[in-house]
PDB file of C-alpha atoms and ligand atoms in Angstrom:
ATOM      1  CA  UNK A  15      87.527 102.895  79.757  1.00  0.00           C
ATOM      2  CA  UNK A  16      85.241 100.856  81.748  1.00  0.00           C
ATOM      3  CA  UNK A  17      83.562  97.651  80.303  1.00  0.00           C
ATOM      4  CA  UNK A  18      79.838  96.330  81.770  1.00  0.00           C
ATOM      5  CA  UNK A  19      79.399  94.879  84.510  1.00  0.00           C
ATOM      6  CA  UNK A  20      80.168  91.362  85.004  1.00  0.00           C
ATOM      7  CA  UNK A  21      77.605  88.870  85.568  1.00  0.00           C
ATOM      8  CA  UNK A  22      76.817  87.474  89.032  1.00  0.00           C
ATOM      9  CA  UNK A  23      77.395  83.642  88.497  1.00  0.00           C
ATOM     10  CA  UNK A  24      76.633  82.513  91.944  1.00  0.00           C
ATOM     11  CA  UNK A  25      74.700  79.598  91.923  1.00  0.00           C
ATOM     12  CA  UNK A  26      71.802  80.619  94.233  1.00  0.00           C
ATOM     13  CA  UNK A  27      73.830  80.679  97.290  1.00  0.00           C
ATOM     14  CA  UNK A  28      74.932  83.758  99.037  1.00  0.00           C
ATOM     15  CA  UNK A  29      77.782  85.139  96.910  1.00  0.00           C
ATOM     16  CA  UNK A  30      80.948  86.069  99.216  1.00  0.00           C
ATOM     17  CA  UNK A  31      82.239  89.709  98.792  1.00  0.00           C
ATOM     18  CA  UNK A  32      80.655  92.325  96.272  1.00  0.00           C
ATOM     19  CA  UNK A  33      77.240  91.163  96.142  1.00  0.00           C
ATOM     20  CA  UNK A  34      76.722  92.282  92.741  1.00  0.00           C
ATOM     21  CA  UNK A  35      80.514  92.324  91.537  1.00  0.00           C
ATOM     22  CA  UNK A  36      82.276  95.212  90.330  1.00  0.00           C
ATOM     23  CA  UNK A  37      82.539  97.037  86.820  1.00  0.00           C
ATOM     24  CA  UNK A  38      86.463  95.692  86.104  1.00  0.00           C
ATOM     25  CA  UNK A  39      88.826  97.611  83.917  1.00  0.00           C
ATOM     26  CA  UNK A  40      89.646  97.614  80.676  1.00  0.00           C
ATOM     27  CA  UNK A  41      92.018  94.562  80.132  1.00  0.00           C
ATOM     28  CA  UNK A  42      90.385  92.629  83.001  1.00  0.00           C
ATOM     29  CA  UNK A  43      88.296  90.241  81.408  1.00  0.00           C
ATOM     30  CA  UNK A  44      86.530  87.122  83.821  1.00  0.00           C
ATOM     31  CA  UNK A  45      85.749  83.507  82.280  1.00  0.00           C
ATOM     32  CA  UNK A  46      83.096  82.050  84.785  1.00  0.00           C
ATOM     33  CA  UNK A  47      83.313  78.211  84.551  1.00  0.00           C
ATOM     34  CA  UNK A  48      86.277  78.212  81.436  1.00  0.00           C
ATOM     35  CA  UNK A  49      86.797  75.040  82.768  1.00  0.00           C
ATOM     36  CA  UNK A  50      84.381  72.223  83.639  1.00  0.00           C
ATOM     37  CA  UNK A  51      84.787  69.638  86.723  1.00  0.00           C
ATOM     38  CA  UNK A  52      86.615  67.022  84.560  1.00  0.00           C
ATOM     39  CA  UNK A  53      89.098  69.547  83.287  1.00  0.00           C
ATOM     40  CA  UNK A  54      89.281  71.002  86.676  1.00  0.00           C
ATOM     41  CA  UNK A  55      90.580  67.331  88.070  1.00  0.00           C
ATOM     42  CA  UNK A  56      92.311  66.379  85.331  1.00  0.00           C
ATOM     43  CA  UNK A  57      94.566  70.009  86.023  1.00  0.00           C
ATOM     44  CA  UNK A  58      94.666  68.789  89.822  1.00  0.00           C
ATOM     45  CA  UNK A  59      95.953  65.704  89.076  1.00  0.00           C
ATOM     46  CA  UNK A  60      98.801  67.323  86.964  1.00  0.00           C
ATOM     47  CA  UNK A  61      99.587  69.526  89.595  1.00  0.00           C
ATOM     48  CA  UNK A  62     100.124  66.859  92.177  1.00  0.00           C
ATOM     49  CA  UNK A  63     102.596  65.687  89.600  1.00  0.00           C
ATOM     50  CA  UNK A  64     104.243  68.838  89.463  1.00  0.00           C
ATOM     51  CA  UNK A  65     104.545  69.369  93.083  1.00  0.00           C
ATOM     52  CA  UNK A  66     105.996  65.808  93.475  1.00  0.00           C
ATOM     53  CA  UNK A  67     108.889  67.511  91.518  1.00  0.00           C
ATOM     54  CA  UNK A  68     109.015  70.415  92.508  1.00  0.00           C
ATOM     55  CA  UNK A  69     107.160  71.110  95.845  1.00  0.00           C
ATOM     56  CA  UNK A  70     105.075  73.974  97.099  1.00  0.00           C
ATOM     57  CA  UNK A  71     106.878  76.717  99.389  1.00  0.00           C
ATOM     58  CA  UNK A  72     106.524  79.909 100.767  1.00  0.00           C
ATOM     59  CA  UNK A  73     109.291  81.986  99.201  1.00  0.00           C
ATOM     60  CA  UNK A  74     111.087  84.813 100.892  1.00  0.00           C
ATOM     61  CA  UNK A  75     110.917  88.527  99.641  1.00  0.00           C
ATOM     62  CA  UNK A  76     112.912  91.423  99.979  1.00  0.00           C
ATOM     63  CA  UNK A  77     111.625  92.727 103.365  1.00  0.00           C
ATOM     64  CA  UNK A  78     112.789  89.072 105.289  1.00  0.00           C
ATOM     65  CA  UNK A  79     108.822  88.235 105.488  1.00  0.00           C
ATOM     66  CA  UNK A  80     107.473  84.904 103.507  1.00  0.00           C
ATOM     67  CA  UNK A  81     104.815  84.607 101.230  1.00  0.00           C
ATOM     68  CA  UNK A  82     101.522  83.495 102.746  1.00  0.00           C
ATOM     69  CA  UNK A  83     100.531  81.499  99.193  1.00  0.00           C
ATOM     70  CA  UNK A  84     102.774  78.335  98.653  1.00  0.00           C
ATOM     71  CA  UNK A  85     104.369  78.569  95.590  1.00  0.00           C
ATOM     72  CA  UNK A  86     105.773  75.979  93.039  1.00  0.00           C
ATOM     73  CA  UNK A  87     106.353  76.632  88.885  1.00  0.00           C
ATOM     74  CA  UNK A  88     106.519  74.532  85.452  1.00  0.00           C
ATOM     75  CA  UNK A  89     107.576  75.724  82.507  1.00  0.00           C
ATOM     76  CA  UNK A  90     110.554  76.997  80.646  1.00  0.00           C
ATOM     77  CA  UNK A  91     110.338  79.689  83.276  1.00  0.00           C
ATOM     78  CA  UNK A  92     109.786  80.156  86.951  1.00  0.00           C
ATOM     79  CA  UNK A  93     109.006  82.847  89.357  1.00  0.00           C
ATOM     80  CA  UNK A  94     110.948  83.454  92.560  1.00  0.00           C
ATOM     81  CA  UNK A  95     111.658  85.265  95.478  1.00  0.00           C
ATOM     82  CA  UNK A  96     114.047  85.631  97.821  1.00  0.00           C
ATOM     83  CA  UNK A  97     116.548  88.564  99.660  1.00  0.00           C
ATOM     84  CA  UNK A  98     117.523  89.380  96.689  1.00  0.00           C
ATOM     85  CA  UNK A  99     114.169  90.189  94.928  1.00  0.00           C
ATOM     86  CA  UNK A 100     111.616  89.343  92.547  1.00  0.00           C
ATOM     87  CA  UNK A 101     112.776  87.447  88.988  1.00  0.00           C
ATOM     88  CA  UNK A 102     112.188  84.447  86.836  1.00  0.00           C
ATOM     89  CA  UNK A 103     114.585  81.418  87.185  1.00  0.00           C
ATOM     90  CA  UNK A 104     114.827  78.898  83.995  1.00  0.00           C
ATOM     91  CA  UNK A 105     115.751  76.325  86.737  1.00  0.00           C
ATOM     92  CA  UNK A 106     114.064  75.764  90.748  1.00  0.00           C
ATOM     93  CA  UNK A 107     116.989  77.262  92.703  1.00  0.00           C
ATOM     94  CA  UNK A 108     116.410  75.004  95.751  1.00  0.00           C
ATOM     95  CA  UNK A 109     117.288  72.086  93.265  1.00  0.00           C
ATOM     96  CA  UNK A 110     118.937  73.217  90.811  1.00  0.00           C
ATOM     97  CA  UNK A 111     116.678  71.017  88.498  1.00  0.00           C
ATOM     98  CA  UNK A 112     114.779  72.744  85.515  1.00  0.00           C
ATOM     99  CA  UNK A 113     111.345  73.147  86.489  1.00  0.00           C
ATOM    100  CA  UNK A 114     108.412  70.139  85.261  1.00  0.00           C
ATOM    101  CA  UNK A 115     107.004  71.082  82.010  1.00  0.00           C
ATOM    102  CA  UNK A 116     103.646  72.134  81.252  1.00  0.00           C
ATOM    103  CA  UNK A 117     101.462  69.697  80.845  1.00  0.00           C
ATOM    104  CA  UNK A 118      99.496  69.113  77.900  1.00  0.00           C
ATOM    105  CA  UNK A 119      95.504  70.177  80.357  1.00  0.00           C
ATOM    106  CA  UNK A 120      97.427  73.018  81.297  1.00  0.00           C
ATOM    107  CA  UNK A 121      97.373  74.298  77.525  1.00  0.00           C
ATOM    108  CA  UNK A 122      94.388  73.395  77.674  1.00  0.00           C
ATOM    109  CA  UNK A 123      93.279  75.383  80.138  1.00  0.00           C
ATOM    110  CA  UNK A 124      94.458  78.148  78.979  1.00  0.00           C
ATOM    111  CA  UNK A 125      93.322  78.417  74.718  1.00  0.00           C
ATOM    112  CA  UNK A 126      89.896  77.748  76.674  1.00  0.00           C
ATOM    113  CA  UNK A 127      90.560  80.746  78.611  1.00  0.00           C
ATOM    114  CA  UNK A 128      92.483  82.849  75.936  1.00  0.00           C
ATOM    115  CA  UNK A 129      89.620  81.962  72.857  1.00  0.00           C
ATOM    116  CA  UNK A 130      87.452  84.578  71.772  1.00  0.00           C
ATOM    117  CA  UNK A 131      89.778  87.004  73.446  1.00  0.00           C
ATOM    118  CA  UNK A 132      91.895  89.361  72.019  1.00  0.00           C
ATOM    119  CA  UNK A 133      95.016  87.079  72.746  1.00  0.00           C
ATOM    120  CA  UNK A 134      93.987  83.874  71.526  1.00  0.00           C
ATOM    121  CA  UNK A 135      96.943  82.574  70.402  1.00  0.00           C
ATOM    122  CA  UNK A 136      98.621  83.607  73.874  1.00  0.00           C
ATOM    123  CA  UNK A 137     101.781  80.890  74.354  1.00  0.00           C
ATOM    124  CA  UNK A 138     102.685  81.427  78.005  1.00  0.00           C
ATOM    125  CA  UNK A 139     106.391  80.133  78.853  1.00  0.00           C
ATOM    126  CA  UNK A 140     105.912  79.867  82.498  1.00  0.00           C
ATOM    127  CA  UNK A 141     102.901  78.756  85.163  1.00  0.00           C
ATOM    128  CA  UNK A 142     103.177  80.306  88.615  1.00  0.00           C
ATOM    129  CA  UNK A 143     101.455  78.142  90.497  1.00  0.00           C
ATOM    130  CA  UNK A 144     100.251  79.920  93.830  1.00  0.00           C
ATOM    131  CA  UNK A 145      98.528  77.723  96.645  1.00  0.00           C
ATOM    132  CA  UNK A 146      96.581  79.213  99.327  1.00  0.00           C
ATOM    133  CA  UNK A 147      95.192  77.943 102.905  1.00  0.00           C
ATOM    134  CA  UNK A 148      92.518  79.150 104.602  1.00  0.00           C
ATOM    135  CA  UNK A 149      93.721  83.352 106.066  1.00  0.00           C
ATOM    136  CA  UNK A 150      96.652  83.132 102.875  1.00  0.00           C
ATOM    137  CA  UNK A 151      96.002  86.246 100.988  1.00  0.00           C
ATOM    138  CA  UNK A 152      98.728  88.563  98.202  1.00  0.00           C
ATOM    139  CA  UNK A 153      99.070  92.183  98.909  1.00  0.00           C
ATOM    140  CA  UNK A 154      98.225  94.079  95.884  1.00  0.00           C
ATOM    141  CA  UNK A 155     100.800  94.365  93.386  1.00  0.00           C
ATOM    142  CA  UNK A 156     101.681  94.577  90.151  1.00  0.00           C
ATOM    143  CA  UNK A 157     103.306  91.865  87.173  1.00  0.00           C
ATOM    144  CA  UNK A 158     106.578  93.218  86.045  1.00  0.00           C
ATOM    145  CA  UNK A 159     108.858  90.819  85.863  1.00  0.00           C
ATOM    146  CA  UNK A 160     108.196  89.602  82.671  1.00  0.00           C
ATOM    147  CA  UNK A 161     110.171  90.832  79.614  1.00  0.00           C
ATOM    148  CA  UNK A 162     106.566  92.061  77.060  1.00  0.00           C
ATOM    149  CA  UNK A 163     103.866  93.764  78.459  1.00  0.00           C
ATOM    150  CA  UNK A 164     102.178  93.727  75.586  1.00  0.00           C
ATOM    151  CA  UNK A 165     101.408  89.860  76.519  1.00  0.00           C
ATOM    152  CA  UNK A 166      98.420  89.362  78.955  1.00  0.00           C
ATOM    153  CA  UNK A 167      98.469  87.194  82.389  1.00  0.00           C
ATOM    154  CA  UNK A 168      96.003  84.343  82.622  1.00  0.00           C
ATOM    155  CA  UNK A 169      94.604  82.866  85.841  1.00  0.00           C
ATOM    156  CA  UNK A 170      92.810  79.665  85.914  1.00  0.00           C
ATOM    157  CA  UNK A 171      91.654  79.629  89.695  1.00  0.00           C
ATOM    158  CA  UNK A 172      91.144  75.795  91.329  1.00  0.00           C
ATOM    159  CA  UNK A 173      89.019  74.928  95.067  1.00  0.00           C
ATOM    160  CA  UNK A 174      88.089  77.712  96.936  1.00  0.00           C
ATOM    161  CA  UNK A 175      86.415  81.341  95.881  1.00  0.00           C
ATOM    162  CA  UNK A 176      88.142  83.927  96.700  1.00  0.00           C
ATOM    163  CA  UNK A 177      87.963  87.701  96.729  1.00  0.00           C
ATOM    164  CA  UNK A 178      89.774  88.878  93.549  1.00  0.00           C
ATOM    165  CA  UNK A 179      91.044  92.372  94.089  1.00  0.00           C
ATOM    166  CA  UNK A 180      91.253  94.751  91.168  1.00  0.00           C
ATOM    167  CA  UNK A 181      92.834  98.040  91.598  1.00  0.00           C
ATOM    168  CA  UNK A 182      94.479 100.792  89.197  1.00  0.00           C
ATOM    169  CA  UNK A 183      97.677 101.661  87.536  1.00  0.00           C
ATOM    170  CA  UNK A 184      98.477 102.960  90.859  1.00  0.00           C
ATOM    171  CA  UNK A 185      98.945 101.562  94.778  1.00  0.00           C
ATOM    172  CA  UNK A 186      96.895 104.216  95.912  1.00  0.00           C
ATOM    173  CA  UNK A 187      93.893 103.600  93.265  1.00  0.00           C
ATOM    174  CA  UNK A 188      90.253 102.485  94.859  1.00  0.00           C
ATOM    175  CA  UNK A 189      90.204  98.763  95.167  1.00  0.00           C
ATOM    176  CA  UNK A 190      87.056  96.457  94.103  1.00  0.00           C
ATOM    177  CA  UNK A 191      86.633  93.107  94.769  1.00  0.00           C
ATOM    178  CA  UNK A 192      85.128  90.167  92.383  1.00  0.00           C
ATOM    179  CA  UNK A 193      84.680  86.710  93.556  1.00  0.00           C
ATOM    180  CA  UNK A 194      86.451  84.179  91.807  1.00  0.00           C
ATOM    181  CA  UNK A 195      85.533  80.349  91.271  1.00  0.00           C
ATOM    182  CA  UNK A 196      86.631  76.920  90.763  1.00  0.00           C
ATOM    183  CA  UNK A 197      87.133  76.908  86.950  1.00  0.00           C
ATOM    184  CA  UNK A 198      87.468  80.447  86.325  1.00  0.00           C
ATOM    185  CA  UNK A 199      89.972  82.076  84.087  1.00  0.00           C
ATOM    186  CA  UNK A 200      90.846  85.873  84.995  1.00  0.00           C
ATOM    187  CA  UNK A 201      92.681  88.158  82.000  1.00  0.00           C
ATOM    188  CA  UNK A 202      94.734  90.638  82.762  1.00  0.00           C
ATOM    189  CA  UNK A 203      95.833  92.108  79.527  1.00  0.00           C
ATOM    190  CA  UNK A 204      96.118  95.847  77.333  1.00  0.00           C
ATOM    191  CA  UNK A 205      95.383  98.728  79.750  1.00  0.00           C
ATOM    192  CA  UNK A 206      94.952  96.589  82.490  1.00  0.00           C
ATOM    193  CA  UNK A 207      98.056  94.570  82.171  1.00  0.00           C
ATOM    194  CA  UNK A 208     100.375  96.352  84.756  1.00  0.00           C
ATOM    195  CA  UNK A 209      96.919  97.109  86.868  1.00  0.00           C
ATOM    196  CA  UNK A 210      97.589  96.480  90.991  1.00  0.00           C
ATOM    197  CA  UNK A 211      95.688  93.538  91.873  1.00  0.00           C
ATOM    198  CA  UNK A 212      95.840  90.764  94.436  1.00  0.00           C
ATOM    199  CA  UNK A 213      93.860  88.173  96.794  1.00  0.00           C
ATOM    200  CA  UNK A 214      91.948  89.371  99.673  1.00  0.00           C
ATOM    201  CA  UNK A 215      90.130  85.858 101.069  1.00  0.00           C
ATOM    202  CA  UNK A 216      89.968  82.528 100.835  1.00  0.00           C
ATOM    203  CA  UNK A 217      86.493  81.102 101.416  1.00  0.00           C
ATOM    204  CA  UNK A 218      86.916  77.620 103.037  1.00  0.00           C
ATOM    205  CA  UNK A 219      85.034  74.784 102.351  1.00  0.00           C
ATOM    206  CA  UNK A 220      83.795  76.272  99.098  1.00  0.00           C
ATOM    207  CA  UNK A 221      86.120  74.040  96.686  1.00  0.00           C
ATOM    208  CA  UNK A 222      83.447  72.046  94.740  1.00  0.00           C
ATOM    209  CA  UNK A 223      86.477  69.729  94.293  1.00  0.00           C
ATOM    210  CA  UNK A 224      86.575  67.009  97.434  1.00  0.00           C
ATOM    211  CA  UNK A 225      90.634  66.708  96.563  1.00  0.00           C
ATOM    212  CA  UNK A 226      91.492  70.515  97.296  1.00  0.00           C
ATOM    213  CA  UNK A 227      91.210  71.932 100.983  1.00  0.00           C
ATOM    214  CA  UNK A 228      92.322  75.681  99.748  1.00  0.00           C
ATOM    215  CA  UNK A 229      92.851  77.542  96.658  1.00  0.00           C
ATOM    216  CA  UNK A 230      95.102  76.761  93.729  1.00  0.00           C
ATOM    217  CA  UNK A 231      95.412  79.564  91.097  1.00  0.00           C
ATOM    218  CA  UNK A 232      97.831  78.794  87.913  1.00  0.00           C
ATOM    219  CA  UNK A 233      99.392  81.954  86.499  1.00  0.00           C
ATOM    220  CA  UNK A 234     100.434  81.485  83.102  1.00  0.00           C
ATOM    221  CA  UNK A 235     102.663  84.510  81.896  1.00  0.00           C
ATOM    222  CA  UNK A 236     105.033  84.680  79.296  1.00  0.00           C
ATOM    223  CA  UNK A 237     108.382  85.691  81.101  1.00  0.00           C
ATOM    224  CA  UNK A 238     111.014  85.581  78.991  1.00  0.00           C
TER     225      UNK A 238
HETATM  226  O1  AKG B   9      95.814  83.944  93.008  1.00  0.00           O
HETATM  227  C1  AKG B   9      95.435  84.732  92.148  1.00  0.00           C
HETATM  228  O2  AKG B   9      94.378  84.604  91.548  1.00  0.00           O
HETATM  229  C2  AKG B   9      96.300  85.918  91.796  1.00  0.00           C
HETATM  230  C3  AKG B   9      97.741  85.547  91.671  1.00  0.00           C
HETATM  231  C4  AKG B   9      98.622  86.688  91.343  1.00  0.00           C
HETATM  232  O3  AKG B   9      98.217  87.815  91.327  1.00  0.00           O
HETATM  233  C5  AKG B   9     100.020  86.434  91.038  1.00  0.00           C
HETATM  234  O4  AKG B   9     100.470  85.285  91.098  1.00  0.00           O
HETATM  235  O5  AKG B   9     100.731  87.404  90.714  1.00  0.00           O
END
């Protein structure tokens, strides 16, 4: 099932990517400006705490090659990578140290993004937080590491836009792209929970936040 077309939110100034966005899947559902600029900075400031703790890295995957986002987690729960694949770690394995906890604007951020939607009470356990330069991208893929499908994936996306890429239930399904921004929250829940996805483009310089030279995107999931 297809839901309408999302509005164009650009604010008069030539919107990167699909022109007029594309008609997302069921499941998919875009927040344009969840967050406002003081909640945006107050969530930068907490990361900076986080990554003080527990810094940003490129993690290995299976095939040898590194991520191109940096990557750090808080939470009870954290994603990683490395030769031997794709899991959740309760503690950072570089440190052995449990990873920060979430911090009280990140739950913030995300009952803004989760009310009125058919998860509201959504209590994620873990917050991948993904950080990406100008020319980092992630390859479509799907979320499957988690233990319940049945619980969505929030994105609250920080700095720069960047092409979102929405596939299918399949690698080989037709692609579209939307353009995320600063202080949007993307749902990926239902139908489109286990949907291929990923990050085409960064679009330097775009980041209406002076502190952030790139993109931040928090995933909150609910791992374990
Ligand atoms: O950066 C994004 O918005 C997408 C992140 C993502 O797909 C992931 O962390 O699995």
């Amino acid at each position: 099932m297809l839901v309408p077309k999302q509005p164009n939110h650009g604010l008069g100034s030539p919107v990167p990517g699909d022109l007029f966005g594309p008609i997302l899947p069921s499941g998919f559902i875009l927040r344009p400006n969840c967050l406002d600029l003081a909640t945006q900075n107050a969530v930068w400031a907490a990361i900076q705490d986080i990554e003080a703790a527990a810094p940003l890295r490129r993690l290995m995957t299976k095939t040898g090659k590194f991520t191109s986002a940096a990557m750090t987690n808080c939470g009870q729960a954290g994603w990683w990578s490395d030769a031997k694949g794709y899991r959740y770690e309760t503690r950072d394995p570089q440190t052995a140290a449990p990873w920060p906890p979430m911090p009280d604007v990140f739950w913030t951020a995300v009952k803004l993004a989760a009310r009125q939607s058919p998860w509201p009470m959504f209590s994620p356990d873990a917050c991948l937080i993904n950080f990406y330069t100008a020319g980092a991208k992630m390859g479509l893929h799907q979320d499957r590491d988690e233990k319940d499908f049945n619980q969505p994936i929030i994105t609250i996306c920080l700095g720069d836009d960047a092409d979102f890429l929405v596939g299918g239930p399949n690698r080989s399904d037709k692609t579209a792209a939307v353009v995320v921004r600063s202080g949007d929250a993307m749902i990926m829940g239902g139908e489109g929970r286990l949907y291929f996805h990923g990050i085409r483009k960064i679009y330097p310089g775009t980041s209406p936040l002076p502190n952030i030279a790139g993109r931040y995107s928090l995933t909150f999931r609910k791992a374990l």
